[in-house]
């Protein structure tokens, strides 16, 4: 009985280890840089999403990003950032892609002026008396 228990525990450990190894090696890695078209400098804080998946990343200080766990297939990579026109590229993923370079153009969207007015509460500074 004790031998059967040890064999079951050993089999369960082997199964868990193999699942862990498979979880770490499944999918491909997409990485690259998001830049400003005009200045050619990296854009930090850009949101990178892969259409049809729950995968996303945020570009770092110099515009670099890494998106791990991408399965083989055709995808649209969407990039959005405040102050820029959104960008999208189509990718065919069958291995790691490490040289993605996507340039965003500054948004020229203008809004009308906003006028803020306020009125102070009137206070009687002279007390009767």
mmCIF file with all atom_site columns, C-alpha atoms in Angstrom, residues 33-44 61-63 84:
data_model
loop_
_atom_site.group_PDB
_atom_site.id
_atom_site.type_symbol
_atom_site.label_atom_id
_atom_site.label_alt_id
_atom_site.label_comp_id
_atom_site.label_asym_id
_atom_site.label_entity_id
_atom_site.label_seq_id
_atom_site.pdbx_PDB_ins_code
_atom_site.Cartn_x
_atom_site.Cartn_y
_atom_site.Cartn_z
_atom_site.occupancy
_atom_site.B_iso_or_equiv
_atom_site.pdbx_formal_charge
_atom_site.auth_seq_id
_atom_site.auth_comp_id
_atom_site.auth_asym_id
_atom_site.auth_atom_id
_atom_site.pdbx_PDB_model_num
ATOM 1  C CA . UNK A 1 33 ? 9.995  49.278 -30.168 1.00 0.00 ? 33 UNK A CA 1
ATOM 2  C CA . UNK A 1 34 ? 7.329  51.954 -30.530 1.00 0.00 ? 34 UNK A CA 1
ATOM 3  C CA . UNK A 1 35 ? 8.716  55.273 -31.798 1.00 0.00 ? 35 UNK A CA 1
ATOM 4  C CA . UNK A 1 36 ? 7.580  58.789 -32.647 1.00 0.00 ? 36 UNK A CA 1
ATOM 5  C CA . UNK A 1 37 ? 7.723  59.094 -36.456 1.00 0.00 ? 37 UNK A CA 1
ATOM 6  C CA . UNK A 1 38 ? 8.868  62.719 -36.368 1.00 0.00 ? 38 UNK A CA 1
ATOM 7  C CA . UNK A 1 39 ? 11.566 62.557 -33.676 1.00 0.00 ? 39 UNK A CA 1
ATOM 8  C CA . UNK A 1 40 ? 12.513 58.859 -34.028 1.00 0.00 ? 40 UNK A CA 1
ATOM 9  C CA . UNK A 1 41 ? 12.549 58.585 -30.215 1.00 0.00 ? 41 UNK A CA 1
ATOM 10 C CA . UNK A 1 42 ? 10.912 55.848 -28.187 1.00 0.00 ? 42 UNK A CA 1
ATOM 11 C CA . UNK A 1 43 ? 7.399  56.341 -26.843 1.00 0.00 ? 43 UNK A CA 1
ATOM 12 C CA . UNK A 1 44 ? 6.860  55.147 -23.283 1.00 0.00 ? 44 UNK A CA 1
ATOM 13 C CA . UNK A 1 61 ? 10.919 54.170 -21.056 1.00 0.00 ? 61 UNK A CA 1
ATOM 14 C CA . UNK A 1 62 ? 12.576 53.976 -24.479 1.00 0.00 ? 62 UNK A CA 1
ATOM 15 C CA . UNK A 1 63 ? 9.567  52.490 -26.268 1.00 0.00 ? 63 UNK A CA 1
ATOM 16 C CA . UNK A 1 84 ? -0.800 59.809 -31.065 1.00 0.00 ? 84 UNK A CA 1
#
